[in-house]
Amino acid sequence: MPDLTIQQYPVQPALGRHLVLDPRSLAYRRPYTGDPIHPTEWAPKVPVLDQQNLLAQGIRTSTLAEGVDDVDALGSCTANAAAAAVSVLHTADQLAAAGLDVTDPAAAETWAIGLYSDATHRDEWLDDTWPSTDCGSSGLGVAKALRERGLIDQYGHATTAEELCMLLQTGPVLAGLPWYDAWFEPVGRSALLDDIPDWQSSPLAGGHEVCITALEHVMFLPDGGLDYPRTILRAQNSWSDAWADSGSFRLSLDLYQQIRQDVDLVQPRLDSSR
């Protein structure tokens, strides 16, 4: 599909995101026009999920699809991030009606695995799909899957730090990131990726998808522009609530700027008339 920009990464149990940028979608992004930016926080109703340790959670993939072996982990990060984001948009009852039980982490992870399968089928450029192959997916693919299920009406993109902060004023954002080896173990209580020494020189482990749930700190320069190093995002991961800061980590807009060319940002949205 020549109208797509695609960068595929190796898929491993903790990482399964590929970078996909669609010019047709990007053409409809909302450019930042100077709207006020404030700290904001969104609380997913779904618990922190764990795409690893599936067997310990009682999740047997052999029961989810015919001819599939049991595995202990899947590269389903795109769907886990999407489950967190969409759980902000609906009530618990609405989510339950869609099959997403936010009271049971294992049930929610099972739902996310089904969404992962849907996303791989929406990523038409993939050679394989899950359950036949743990092939990974994209933020675009999982947004399409949410829309196909009627859980969102549309999705919007951001390509700059200012656009990202603007989107966070209205809801959480799916962030597809290049993930470095050094980032697997954030340091300190803040779990701030910026604080990890020499992360830039560590090997690239693959691609990962997380849900940005908060713009925790917003600082401005004297000219009114955002102070990137001191403006901090918080993102919910899907490696259990025992990882980092109760399953979340932080990064500055300065770090985002450093990796921006390999990042995609997608916000699932509901029509305001609902």
PDB file of C-alpha atoms in Angstrom, residues 56-264:
ATOM      1  CA  ALA A  56      -0.150 -17.455  35.574  1.00  0.00           C
ATOM      2  CA  GLN A  57      -3.219 -15.297  34.946  1.00  0.00           C
ATOM      3  CA  GLY A  58      -5.174 -18.355  33.871  1.00  0.00           C
ATOM      4  CA  ILE A  59      -5.265 -17.246  30.230  1.00  0.00           C
ATOM      5  CA  ARG A  60      -4.872 -20.167  27.831  1.00  0.00           C
ATOM      6  CA  THR A  61      -4.597 -18.996  24.251  1.00  0.00           C
ATOM      7  CA  SER A  62      -5.464 -22.525  23.079  1.00  0.00           C
ATOM      8  CA  THR A  63      -9.027 -21.849  24.241  1.00  0.00           C
ATOM      9  CA  LEU A  64      -9.254 -18.539  22.389  1.00  0.00           C
ATOM     10  CA  ALA A  65      -8.706 -19.810  18.861  1.00  0.00           C
ATOM     11  CA  GLU A  66      -8.672 -23.185  17.155  1.00  0.00           C
ATOM     12  CA  GLY A  67      -5.258 -24.686  16.490  1.00  0.00           C
ATOM     13  CA  VAL A  68      -3.392 -22.247  18.729  1.00  0.00           C
ATOM     14  CA  ASP A  69      -0.893 -23.423  21.322  1.00  0.00           C
ATOM     15  CA  ASP A  70      -0.773 -21.985  24.809  1.00  0.00           C
ATOM     16  CA  VAL A  71       1.826 -19.220  25.087  1.00  0.00           C
ATOM     17  CA  ASP A  72       2.949 -17.245  28.105  1.00  0.00           C
ATOM     18  CA  ALA A  73       3.092 -13.865  26.382  1.00  0.00           C
ATOM     19  CA  LEU A  74       1.988 -11.998  23.266  1.00  0.00           C
ATOM     20  CA  GLY A  75       3.165  -8.856  21.489  1.00  0.00           C
ATOM     21  CA  SER A  76      -0.305  -7.376  22.014  1.00  0.00           C
ATOM     22  CA  CYS A  77       0.763  -3.979  23.371  1.00  0.00           C
ATOM     23  CA  THR A  78      -1.294  -2.020  20.834  1.00  0.00           C
ATOM     24  CA  ALA A  79      -4.512  -3.626  22.056  1.00  0.00           C
ATOM     25  CA  ASN A  80      -3.565  -3.341  25.721  1.00  0.00           C
ATOM     26  CA  ALA A  81      -2.940   0.383  25.287  1.00  0.00           C
ATOM     27  CA  ALA A  82      -6.215   0.724  23.373  1.00  0.00           C
ATOM     28  CA  ALA A  83      -8.126  -1.080  26.134  1.00  0.00           C
ATOM     29  CA  ALA A  84      -6.827   1.463  28.639  1.00  0.00           C
ATOM     30  CA  ALA A  85      -7.748   4.393  26.400  1.00  0.00           C
ATOM     31  CA  VAL A  86     -11.239   3.207  25.460  1.00  0.00           C
ATOM     32  CA  SER A  87     -12.037   2.441  29.100  1.00  0.00           C
ATOM     33  CA  VAL A  88     -11.867   6.189  29.763  1.00  0.00           C
ATOM     34  CA  LEU A  89     -14.498   6.904  27.119  1.00  0.00           C
ATOM     35  CA  HIS A  90     -17.288   4.620  28.334  1.00  0.00           C
ATOM     36  CA  THR A  91     -18.990   3.692  31.578  1.00  0.00           C
ATOM     37  CA  ALA A  92     -18.223   0.346  33.186  1.00  0.00           C
ATOM     38  CA  ASP A  93     -21.660  -0.906  32.149  1.00  0.00           C
ATOM     39  CA  GLN A  94     -21.106   0.134  28.539  1.00  0.00           C
ATOM     40  CA  LEU A  95     -17.739  -1.590  28.543  1.00  0.00           C
ATOM     41  CA  ALA A  96     -19.246  -4.746  30.029  1.00  0.00           C
ATOM     42  CA  ALA A  97     -21.856  -4.729  27.261  1.00  0.00           C
ATOM     43  CA  ALA A  98     -18.945  -4.680  24.791  1.00  0.00           C
ATOM     44  CA  GLY A  99     -17.382  -7.654  26.574  1.00  0.00           C
ATOM     45  CA  LEU A 100     -14.742  -5.737  28.505  1.00  0.00           C
ATOM     46  CA  ASP A 101     -14.958  -6.563  32.206  1.00  0.00           C
ATOM     47  CA  VAL A 102     -12.974  -3.870  34.004  1.00  0.00           C
ATOM     48  CA  THR A 103     -13.284  -5.662  37.348  1.00  0.00           C
ATOM     49  CA  ASP A 104     -11.195  -8.679  36.305  1.00  0.00           C
ATOM     50  CA  PRO A 105      -7.628  -8.137  34.995  1.00  0.00           C
ATOM     51  CA  ALA A 106      -7.436 -11.575  33.345  1.00  0.00           C
ATOM     52  CA  ALA A 107     -10.795 -11.126  31.638  1.00  0.00           C
ATOM     53  CA  ALA A 108      -9.740  -7.667  30.448  1.00  0.00           C
ATOM     54  CA  GLU A 109      -6.459  -9.054  29.103  1.00  0.00           C
ATOM     55  CA  THR A 110      -8.384 -11.789  27.277  1.00  0.00           C
ATOM     56  CA  TRP A 111     -10.576  -9.092  25.715  1.00  0.00           C
ATOM     57  CA  ALA A 112      -7.457  -7.189  24.662  1.00  0.00           C
ATOM     58  CA  ILE A 113      -6.076 -10.309  22.979  1.00  0.00           C
ATOM     59  CA  GLY A 114      -9.245 -10.488  20.894  1.00  0.00           C
ATOM     60  CA  LEU A 115      -8.823  -6.827  19.991  1.00  0.00           C
ATOM     61  CA  TYR A 116      -5.206  -7.553  19.069  1.00  0.00           C
ATOM     62  CA  SER A 117      -6.422 -10.178  16.617  1.00  0.00           C
ATOM     63  CA  ASP A 118      -8.850  -7.668  15.100  1.00  0.00           C
ATOM     64  CA  ALA A 119      -6.075  -5.081  14.786  1.00  0.00           C
ATOM     65  CA  THR A 120      -3.791  -7.485  12.916  1.00  0.00           C
ATOM     66  CA  HIS A 121      -6.586  -8.030  10.398  1.00  0.00           C
ATOM     67  CA  ARG A 122      -6.965  -4.253   9.952  1.00  0.00           C
ATOM     68  CA  ASP A 123      -3.218  -3.915   9.288  1.00  0.00           C
ATOM     69  CA  GLU A 124      -3.571  -5.032   5.687  1.00  0.00           C
ATOM     70  CA  TRP A 125       0.156  -4.698   5.032  1.00  0.00           C
ATOM     71  CA  LEU A 126       0.968  -7.525   7.463  1.00  0.00           C
ATOM     72  CA  ASP A 127       1.835 -10.876   5.925  1.00  0.00           C
ATOM     73  CA  ASP A 128       0.225 -12.765   8.806  1.00  0.00           C
ATOM     74  CA  THR A 129      -2.398 -12.216  11.470  1.00  0.00           C
ATOM     75  CA  TRP A 130      -2.980 -13.425  15.001  1.00  0.00           C
ATOM     76  CA  PRO A 131      -3.838 -16.133  16.028  1.00  0.00           C
ATOM     77  CA  SER A 132      -1.773 -17.831  13.335  1.00  0.00           C
ATOM     78  CA  THR A 133       1.264 -15.619  14.076  1.00  0.00           C
ATOM     79  CA  ASP A 134       2.256 -13.264  16.879  1.00  0.00           C
ATOM     80  CA  CYS A 135       2.909 -10.605  14.270  1.00  0.00           C
ATOM     81  CA  GLY A 136       2.391  -7.344  16.167  1.00  0.00           C
ATOM     82  CA  SER A 137       0.150  -4.502  15.057  1.00  0.00           C
ATOM     83  CA  SER A 138       0.008  -0.699  14.908  1.00  0.00           C
ATOM     84  CA  GLY A 139      -1.728   2.186  16.616  1.00  0.00           C
ATOM     85  CA  LEU A 140      -3.590   2.815  13.372  1.00  0.00           C
ATOM     86  CA  GLY A 141      -4.679  -0.825  13.141  1.00  0.00           C
ATOM     87  CA  VAL A 142      -6.042  -0.955  16.674  1.00  0.00           C
ATOM     88  CA  ALA A 143      -7.851   2.382  16.232  1.00  0.00           C
ATOM     89  CA  LYS A 144      -9.544   0.941  13.151  1.00  0.00           C
ATOM     90  CA  ALA A 145     -10.481  -2.152  15.164  1.00  0.00           C
ATOM     91  CA  LEU A 146     -12.059  -0.024  17.904  1.00  0.00           C
ATOM     92  CA  ARG A 147     -14.041   1.886  15.318  1.00  0.00           C
ATOM     93  CA  GLU A 148     -15.172  -1.326  13.620  1.00  0.00           C
ATOM     94  CA  ARG A 149     -16.476  -2.525  16.985  1.00  0.00           C
ATOM     95  CA  GLY A 150     -18.419   0.712  17.453  1.00  0.00           C
ATOM     96  CA  LEU A 151     -16.409   1.709  20.519  1.00  0.00           C
ATOM     97  CA  ILE A 152     -15.159   4.948  18.982  1.00  0.00           C
ATOM     98  CA  ASP A 153     -16.483   7.247  16.279  1.00  0.00           C
ATOM     99  CA  GLN A 154     -13.178   8.568  15.008  1.00  0.00           C
ATOM    100  CA  TYR A 155      -9.494   8.883  15.799  1.00  0.00           C
ATOM    101  CA  GLY A 156      -7.132  11.819  15.548  1.00  0.00           C
ATOM    102  CA  HIS A 157      -3.388  12.129  15.172  1.00  0.00           C
ATOM    103  CA  ALA A 158      -0.700  14.382  16.588  1.00  0.00           C
ATOM    104  CA  THR A 159       2.761  14.953  15.154  1.00  0.00           C
ATOM    105  CA  THR A 160       4.184  17.649  17.436  1.00  0.00           C
ATOM    106  CA  ALA A 161       4.645  18.113  21.184  1.00  0.00           C
ATOM    107  CA  GLU A 162       2.088  20.919  21.188  1.00  0.00           C
ATOM    108  CA  GLU A 163      -0.502  18.844  19.307  1.00  0.00           C
ATOM    109  CA  LEU A 164       0.043  15.977  21.752  1.00  0.00           C
ATOM    110  CA  CYS A 165      -0.543  18.244  24.741  1.00  0.00           C
ATOM    111  CA  MET A 166      -3.638  19.654  23.072  1.00  0.00           C
ATOM    112  CA  LEU A 167      -5.093  16.171  22.516  1.00  0.00           C
ATOM    113  CA  LEU A 168      -4.448  15.280  26.144  1.00  0.00           C
ATOM    114  CA  GLN A 169      -6.783  18.092  27.165  1.00  0.00           C
ATOM    115  CA  THR A 170      -9.681  15.993  25.830  1.00  0.00           C
ATOM    116  CA  GLY A 171      -8.630  12.390  26.497  1.00  0.00           C
ATOM    117  CA  PRO A 172      -5.839   9.806  26.626  1.00  0.00           C
ATOM    118  CA  VAL A 173      -3.573   9.198  23.632  1.00  0.00           C
ATOM    119  CA  LEU A 174      -2.087   6.006  22.202  1.00  0.00           C
ATOM    120  CA  ALA A 175       1.671   6.392  21.763  1.00  0.00           C
ATOM    121  CA  GLY A 176       3.721   4.107  19.566  1.00  0.00           C
ATOM    122  CA  LEU A 177       7.361   4.349  20.623  1.00  0.00           C
ATOM    123  CA  PRO A 178      10.735   2.939  19.686  1.00  0.00           C
ATOM    124  CA  TRP A 179      11.703   1.013  22.843  1.00  0.00           C
ATOM    125  CA  TYR A 180      15.330   0.889  24.003  1.00  0.00           C
ATOM    126  CA  ASP A 181      16.894  -1.851  26.127  1.00  0.00           C
ATOM    127  CA  ALA A 182      17.711   0.654  28.875  1.00  0.00           C
ATOM    128  CA  TRP A 183      14.029   1.495  29.297  1.00  0.00           C
ATOM    129  CA  PHE A 184      12.963  -1.938  30.525  1.00  0.00           C
ATOM    130  CA  GLU A 185      13.896  -0.953  34.073  1.00  0.00           C
ATOM    131  CA  PRO A 186      13.117   2.719  34.829  1.00  0.00           C
ATOM    132  CA  VAL A 187      14.877   4.078  37.880  1.00  0.00           C
ATOM    133  CA  GLY A 188      13.543   5.880  40.947  1.00  0.00           C
ATOM    134  CA  ARG A 189      10.029   6.530  42.158  1.00  0.00           C
ATOM    135  CA  SER A 190       9.235   8.736  39.198  1.00  0.00           C
ATOM    136  CA  ALA A 191      10.129   6.023  36.649  1.00  0.00           C
ATOM    137  CA  LEU A 192      11.250   8.861  34.375  1.00  0.00           C
ATOM    138  CA  LEU A 193      12.900   7.540  31.216  1.00  0.00           C
ATOM    139  CA  ASP A 194      14.943  10.729  30.926  1.00  0.00           C
ATOM    140  CA  ASP A 195      16.818   9.767  34.113  1.00  0.00           C
ATOM    141  CA  ILE A 196      18.212   6.547  32.668  1.00  0.00           C
ATOM    142  CA  PRO A 197      21.900   7.166  31.881  1.00  0.00           C
ATOM    143  CA  ASP A 198      22.987   6.834  28.248  1.00  0.00           C
ATOM    144  CA  TRP A 199      19.679   5.390  27.076  1.00  0.00           C
ATOM    145  CA  GLN A 200      20.380   6.819  23.620  1.00  0.00           C
ATOM    146  CA  SER A 201      23.356   4.468  23.199  1.00  0.00           C
ATOM    147  CA  SER A 202      21.514   1.334  24.346  1.00  0.00           C
ATOM    148  CA  PRO A 203      20.282  -1.092  21.670  1.00  0.00           C
ATOM    149  CA  LEU A 204      16.850  -0.617  20.165  1.00  0.00           C
ATOM    150  CA  ALA A 205      14.741  -3.517  21.455  1.00  0.00           C
ATOM    151  CA  GLY A 206      11.744  -2.985  19.182  1.00  0.00           C
ATOM    152  CA  GLY A 207       8.500  -1.052  18.961  1.00  0.00           C
ATOM    153  CA  HIS A 208       6.031  -0.602  21.816  1.00  0.00           C
ATOM    154  CA  GLU A 209       2.570   0.909  22.332  1.00  0.00           C
ATOM    155  CA  VAL A 210       1.454   2.592  25.566  1.00  0.00           C
ATOM    156  CA  CYS A 211      -1.421   4.799  26.660  1.00  0.00           C
ATOM    157  CA  ILE A 212      -0.498   8.340  27.694  1.00  0.00           C
ATOM    158  CA  THR A 213      -2.881   9.050  30.550  1.00  0.00           C
ATOM    159  CA  ALA A 214      -1.613  12.308  32.005  1.00  0.00           C
ATOM    160  CA  LEU A 215       0.096  15.575  31.295  1.00  0.00           C
ATOM    161  CA  GLU A 216       1.457  15.808  34.819  1.00  0.00           C
ATOM    162  CA  HIS A 217       3.547  18.956  34.715  1.00  0.00           C
ATOM    163  CA  VAL A 218       3.364  21.835  32.269  1.00  0.00           C
ATOM    164  CA  MET A 219       6.065  24.495  32.238  1.00  0.00           C
ATOM    165  CA  PHE A 220       6.467  27.418  29.889  1.00  0.00           C
ATOM    166  CA  LEU A 221       9.410  29.438  28.640  1.00  0.00           C
ATOM    167  CA  PRO A 222       9.474  33.243  28.985  1.00  0.00           C
ATOM    168  CA  ASP A 223       8.312  33.554  25.363  1.00  0.00           C
ATOM    169  CA  GLY A 224       5.242  31.426  26.121  1.00  0.00           C
ATOM    170  CA  GLY A 225       6.450  28.256  24.417  1.00  0.00           C
ATOM    171  CA  LEU A 226       6.440  24.905  26.180  1.00  0.00           C
ATOM    172  CA  ASP A 227       9.487  24.126  28.288  1.00  0.00           C
ATOM    173  CA  TYR A 228      10.104  20.651  26.872  1.00  0.00           C
ATOM    174  CA  PRO A 229      12.537  19.294  29.506  1.00  0.00           C
ATOM    175  CA  ARG A 230      10.246  20.281  32.392  1.00  0.00           C
ATOM    176  CA  THR A 231       6.909  19.258  30.840  1.00  0.00           C
ATOM    177  CA  ILE A 232       6.205  15.673  31.877  1.00  0.00           C
ATOM    178  CA  LEU A 233       3.909  12.975  30.495  1.00  0.00           C
ATOM    179  CA  ARG A 234       2.787   9.820  32.282  1.00  0.00           C
ATOM    180  CA  ALA A 235       2.025   6.646  30.352  1.00  0.00           C
ATOM    181  CA  GLN A 236       0.371   3.406  31.426  1.00  0.00           C
ATOM    182  CA  ASN A 237       2.200   0.280  30.313  1.00  0.00           C
ATOM    183  CA  SER A 238       0.909  -3.291  30.029  1.00  0.00           C
ATOM    184  CA  TRP A 239       3.562  -5.277  31.895  1.00  0.00           C
ATOM    185  CA  SER A 240       1.562  -5.597  35.162  1.00  0.00           C
ATOM    186  CA  ASP A 241       1.141  -3.148  38.007  1.00  0.00           C
ATOM    187  CA  ALA A 242       4.357  -4.462  39.592  1.00  0.00           C
ATOM    188  CA  TRP A 243       6.438  -2.774  36.875  1.00  0.00           C
ATOM    189  CA  ALA A 244       7.898   0.720  37.428  1.00  0.00           C
ATOM    190  CA  ASP A 245       5.435   3.127  39.123  1.00  0.00           C
ATOM    191  CA  SER A 246       2.415   0.825  39.599  1.00  0.00           C
ATOM    192  CA  GLY A 247       2.605  -0.067  35.925  1.00  0.00           C
ATOM    193  CA  SER A 248       3.269   3.443  34.606  1.00  0.00           C
ATOM    194  CA  PHE A 249       6.324   5.480  33.613  1.00  0.00           C
ATOM    195  CA  ARG A 250       7.090   9.072  32.691  1.00  0.00           C
ATOM    196  CA  LEU A 251       8.904  10.944  29.956  1.00  0.00           C
ATOM    197  CA  SER A 252       9.484  14.580  29.170  1.00  0.00           C
ATOM    198  CA  LEU A 253       8.523  16.389  26.001  1.00  0.00           C
ATOM    199  CA  ASP A 254      12.250  16.793  25.461  1.00  0.00           C
ATOM    200  CA  LEU A 255      12.646  13.029  25.227  1.00  0.00           C
ATOM    201  CA  TYR A 256       9.641  12.889  22.917  1.00  0.00           C
ATOM    202  CA  GLN A 257      11.360  15.429  20.683  1.00  0.00           C
ATOM    203  CA  GLN A 258      14.449  13.217  20.527  1.00  0.00           C
ATOM    204  CA  ILE A 259      12.519  10.176  19.293  1.00  0.00           C
ATOM    205  CA  ARG A 260       9.722  11.999  17.493  1.00  0.00           C
ATOM    206  CA  GLN A 261      10.555  10.718  14.001  1.00  0.00           C
ATOM    207  CA  ASP A 262       9.851   7.159  15.164  1.00  0.00           C
ATOM    208  CA  VAL A 263       6.715   7.943  17.193  1.00  0.00           C
ATOM    209  CA  ASP A 264       3.065   7.838  16.184  1.00  0.00           C
TER     210      ASP A 264
END
